[in-house]
Amino acid sequence: TSGSTGLPKGVMVEHRSVYLRCVDHAALLNLGKTDRVLLFSSNAFDASVVEVFSSLVSGSLVVIRPTQLINPDSEFGNFLKDHRISVVDLPTVFWRQWTDAVQEGQSSISKTLRSVCVSGEDVSLVGLCDWLRVGRDLHWFNVYGPTEATIEATFFELGPGEELRGGLVPIGRPLSNTRLYVLDSRLHPVPIG
């Protein structure tokens, strides 16, 4: 794990869990043989497992991000366009910077792009509202989950042209084969609402 909440540690995840998560992720994104998925994450990061193997189980092509492509600038936008990328899974911070760069005319959104996944940190309402001004014709997913839950556990989707209802960006509902429990400080289930 990244160690953002303590010391870095290894997490054992069974092959079956990884396979089910990747099949579910491919179905969620409706990945197919015509898709070109950007491998944004380092192979040392758990998100790379979903990026690579969801693509492979669906017959999609994986396009590896060059190591020098680290800023969400015009070079990034051109890379997506030149490689006809249709699906990206970006860390929240990078996605937010890319949104700003697109708004300022310093980057672009390729016409081949159809889905954007965001994960890793909370998504702010301001950030999502800014995104909806530039990327409203795309499917947008907020995915969340600790490594221990096999990379991701929940998703929230906004389809093309949809608006967010409410004042917070939700982490969404559970993925297949996943249950969520909302607990209080004593680890007891909290009431609905």
GROMACS .gro file of C-alpha atoms in nm:
model
  193
    1THR     CA    1   0.000   0.000   0.000
    2SER     CA    2   0.106   0.361  -0.037
    3GLY     CA    3   0.159   0.411   0.332
    4SER     CA    4  -0.036   0.739   0.333
    5THR     CA    5  -0.206   0.632   0.656
    6GLY     CA    6   0.097   0.476   0.820
    7LEU     CA    7   0.398   0.272   0.721
    8PRO     CA    8   0.394   0.110   0.376
    9LYS     CA    9   0.298  -0.255   0.394
   10GLY     CA   10   0.235  -0.547   0.166
   11VAL     CA   11  -0.119  -0.676   0.127
   12MET     CA   12  -0.202  -1.030   0.019
   13VAL     CA   13  -0.480  -1.043  -0.239
   14GLU     CA   14  -0.591  -1.372  -0.390
   15HIS     CA   15  -0.587  -1.428  -0.766
   16ARG     CA   16  -0.961  -1.499  -0.761
   17SER     CA   17  -1.031  -1.157  -0.607
   18VAL     CA   18  -0.812  -0.980  -0.863
   19TYR     CA   19  -0.976  -1.166  -1.150
   20LEU     CA   20  -1.329  -1.083  -1.028
   21ARG     CA   21  -1.237  -0.717  -0.973
   22CYS     CA   22  -1.087  -0.687  -1.321
   23VAL     CA   23  -1.386  -0.853  -1.490
   24ASP     CA   24  -1.619  -0.624  -1.295
   25HIS     CA   25  -1.412  -0.315  -1.379
   26ALA     CA   26  -1.415  -0.408  -1.749
   27ALA     CA   27  -1.793  -0.446  -1.737
   28LEU     CA   28  -1.837  -0.117  -1.547
   29LEU     CA   29  -1.640   0.069  -1.815
   30ASN     CA   30  -1.793  -0.138  -2.097
   31LEU     CA   31  -1.443  -0.218  -2.224
   32GLY     CA   32  -1.418  -0.391  -2.559
   33LYS     CA   33  -1.184  -0.477  -2.844
   34THR     CA   34  -1.190  -0.126  -2.988
   35ASP     CA   35  -1.083   0.042  -2.663
   36ARG     CA   36  -0.737   0.177  -2.596
   37VAL     CA   37  -0.673   0.211  -2.222
   38LEU     CA   38  -0.398   0.431  -2.084
   39LEU     CA   39  -0.171   0.260  -1.832
   40PHE     CA   40  -0.110   0.569  -1.622
   41SER     CA   41  -0.001   0.407  -1.294
   42SER     CA   42   0.335   0.260  -1.211
   43ASN     CA   43   0.331  -0.117  -1.190
   44ALA     CA   44   0.423  -0.073  -0.822
   45PHE     CA   45   0.081   0.084  -0.758
   46ASP     CA   46  -0.227  -0.133  -0.716
   47ALA     CA   47  -0.433   0.066  -0.970
   48SER     CA   48  -0.206  -0.066  -1.245
   49VAL     CA   49  -0.347  -0.415  -1.189
   50VAL     CA   50  -0.698  -0.297  -1.279
   51GLU     CA   51  -0.573  -0.087  -1.571
   52VAL     CA   52  -0.379  -0.376  -1.726
   53PHE     CA   53  -0.587  -0.683  -1.651
   54SER     CA   54  -0.932  -0.526  -1.704
   55SER     CA   55  -0.806  -0.432  -2.047
   56LEU     CA   56  -0.667  -0.777  -2.118
   57VAL     CA   57  -0.980  -0.969  -2.008
   58SER     CA   58  -1.189  -0.751  -2.239
   59GLY     CA   59  -0.956  -0.757  -2.541
   60SER     CA   60  -0.868  -0.387  -2.510
   61LEU     CA   61  -0.529  -0.249  -2.599
   62VAL     CA   62  -0.310  -0.114  -2.316
   63VAL     CA   63  -0.107   0.196  -2.401
   64ILE     CA   64   0.177   0.265  -2.158
   65ARG     CA   65   0.228   0.624  -2.048
   66PRO     CA   66   0.586   0.734  -2.120
   67THR     CA   67   0.777   0.815  -1.800
   68GLN     CA   68   0.848   1.171  -1.914
   69LEU     CA   69   0.474   1.240  -1.949
   70ILE     CA   70   0.417   1.363  -1.594
   71ASN     CA   71   0.227   1.688  -1.641
   72PRO     CA   72  -0.133   1.734  -1.758
   73ASP     CA   73  -0.024   1.978  -2.027
   74SER     CA   74  -0.061   1.994  -2.405
   75GLU     CA   75   0.184   1.704  -2.442
   76PHE     CA   76  -0.051   1.488  -2.234
   77GLY     CA   77  -0.355   1.596  -2.438
   78ASN     CA   78  -0.168   1.528  -2.761
   79PHE     CA   79  -0.059   1.185  -2.636
   80LEU     CA   80  -0.422   1.089  -2.570
   81LYS     CA   81  -0.518   1.211  -2.917
   82ASP     CA   82  -0.224   1.058  -3.105
   83HIS     CA   83  -0.273   0.718  -2.941
   84ARG     CA   84  -0.654   0.729  -2.968
   85ILE     CA   85  -0.698   0.664  -2.596
   86SER     CA   86  -1.061   0.590  -2.507
   87VAL     CA   87  -1.034   0.523  -2.131
   88VAL     CA   88  -0.813   0.676  -1.860
   89ASP     CA   89  -0.787   0.608  -1.488
   90LEU     CA   90  -0.618   0.905  -1.324
   91PRO     CA   91  -0.513   0.995  -0.972
   92THR     CA   92  -0.744   1.264  -0.836
   93VAL     CA   93  -0.468   1.526  -0.813
   94PHE     CA   94  -0.358   1.473  -1.175
   95TRP     CA   95  -0.720   1.477  -1.299
   96ARG     CA   96  -0.783   1.804  -1.115
   97GLN     CA   97  -0.469   1.962  -1.264
   98TRP     CA   98  -0.569   1.835  -1.610
   99THR     CA   99  -0.917   1.986  -1.566
  100ASP     CA  100  -0.756   2.323  -1.484
  101ALA     CA  101  -0.517   2.295  -1.781
  102VAL     CA  102  -0.805   2.219  -2.020
  103GLN     CA  103  -1.004   2.515  -1.885
  104GLU     CA  104  -0.702   2.741  -1.935
  105GLY     CA  105  -0.638   2.612  -2.289
  106GLN     CA  106  -0.307   2.449  -2.190
  107SER     CA  107  -0.428   2.093  -2.260
  108SER     CA  108  -0.712   1.923  -2.440
  109ILE     CA  109  -0.953   1.632  -2.427
  110SER     CA  110  -0.921   1.393  -2.719
  111LYS     CA  111  -1.234   1.320  -2.923
  112THR     CA  112  -1.158   0.948  -2.885
  113LEU     CA  113  -1.183   0.965  -2.504
  114ARG     CA  114  -1.513   0.829  -2.371
  115SER     CA  115  -1.450   0.741  -2.004
  116VAL     CA  116  -1.248   0.894  -1.722
  117CYS     CA  117  -1.197   0.721  -1.387
  118VAL     CA  118  -1.070   0.915  -1.089
  119SER     CA  119  -0.930   0.750  -0.779
  120GLY     CA  120  -0.688   0.788  -0.493
  121GLU     CA  121  -0.829   1.083  -0.300
  122ASP     CA  122  -1.155   1.266  -0.233
  123VAL     CA  123  -1.304   1.454  -0.526
  124SER     CA  124  -1.413   1.806  -0.438
  125LEU     CA  125  -1.746   1.942  -0.555
  126VAL     CA  126  -1.565   2.240  -0.709
  127GLY     CA  127  -1.334   2.004  -0.899
  128LEU     CA  128  -1.624   1.802  -1.037
  129CYS     CA  129  -1.818   2.115  -1.135
  130ASP     CA  130  -1.511   2.241  -1.322
  131TRP     CA  131  -1.478   1.903  -1.495
  132LEU     CA  132  -1.843   1.905  -1.601
  133ARG     CA  133  -1.777   2.230  -1.788
  134VAL     CA  134  -1.504   2.070  -2.001
  135GLY     CA  135  -1.580   1.698  -1.997
  136ARG     CA  136  -1.956   1.675  -1.975
  137ASP     CA  137  -1.980   1.454  -2.287
  138LEU     CA  138  -1.782   1.175  -2.121
  139HIS     CA  139  -1.859   0.901  -1.871
  140TRP     CA  140  -1.698   0.998  -1.541
  141PHE     CA  141  -1.634   0.755  -1.256
  142ASN     CA  142  -1.524   0.814  -0.899
  143VAL     CA  143  -1.380   0.482  -0.777
  144TYR     CA  144  -1.271   0.419  -0.422
  145GLY     CA  145  -1.125   0.137  -0.221
  146PRO     CA  146  -0.833   0.029  -0.012
  147THR     CA  147  -0.585  -0.225  -0.146
  148GLU     CA  148  -0.713  -0.471   0.114
  149ALA     CA  149  -1.052  -0.474  -0.065
  150THR     CA  150  -0.878  -0.572  -0.391
  151ILE     CA  151  -0.795  -0.225  -0.517
  152GLU     CA  152  -1.141  -0.070  -0.537
  153ALA     CA  153  -1.470  -0.132  -0.361
  154THR     CA  154  -1.713   0.139  -0.475
  155PHE     CA  155  -1.797   0.346  -0.779
  156PHE     CA  156  -2.002   0.652  -0.860
  157GLU     CA  157  -2.084   0.725  -1.223
  158LEU     CA  158  -2.199   1.034  -1.407
  159GLY     CA  159  -2.301   0.965  -1.764
  160PRO     CA  160  -2.260   1.212  -2.049
  161GLY     CA  161  -2.462   1.526  -1.978
  162GLU     CA  162  -2.569   1.417  -1.629
  163GLU     CA  163  -2.551   1.658  -1.337
  164LEU     CA  164  -2.453   1.587  -0.979
  165ARG     CA  165  -2.739   1.599  -0.731
  166GLY     CA  166  -2.645   1.703  -0.381
  167GLY     CA  167  -2.359   1.890  -0.224
  168LEU     CA  168  -2.098   1.617  -0.199
  169VAL     CA  169  -1.932   1.389  -0.453
  170PRO     CA  170  -2.024   1.038  -0.340
  171ILE     CA  171  -1.794   0.738  -0.340
  172GLY     CA  172  -2.094   0.552  -0.475
  173ARG     CA  173  -2.224   0.205  -0.436
  174PRO     CA  174  -2.048  -0.128  -0.397
  175LEU     CA  175  -1.895  -0.308  -0.691
  176SER     CA  176  -1.998  -0.668  -0.759
  177ASN     CA  177  -1.910  -0.919  -0.487
  178THR     CA  178  -1.866  -0.632  -0.240
  179ARG     CA  179  -2.063  -0.526   0.066
  180LEU     CA  180  -2.035  -0.192   0.240
  181TYR     CA  181  -2.096  -0.125   0.605
  182VAL     CA  182  -2.120   0.222   0.756
  183LEU     CA  183  -2.015   0.197   1.119
  184ASP     CA  184  -1.997   0.432   1.414
  185SER     CA  185  -1.693   0.484   1.638
  186ARG     CA  186  -1.777   0.161   1.826
  187LEU     CA  187  -1.799  -0.032   1.498
  188HIS     CA  188  -2.178  -0.067   1.519
  189PRO     CA  189  -2.391  -0.017   1.204
  190VAL     CA  190  -2.533   0.333   1.180
  191PRO     CA  191  -2.897   0.393   1.081
  192ILE     CA  192  -2.991   0.482   0.725
  193GLY     CA  193  -2.921   0.846   0.648
   0.00000   0.00000   0.00000
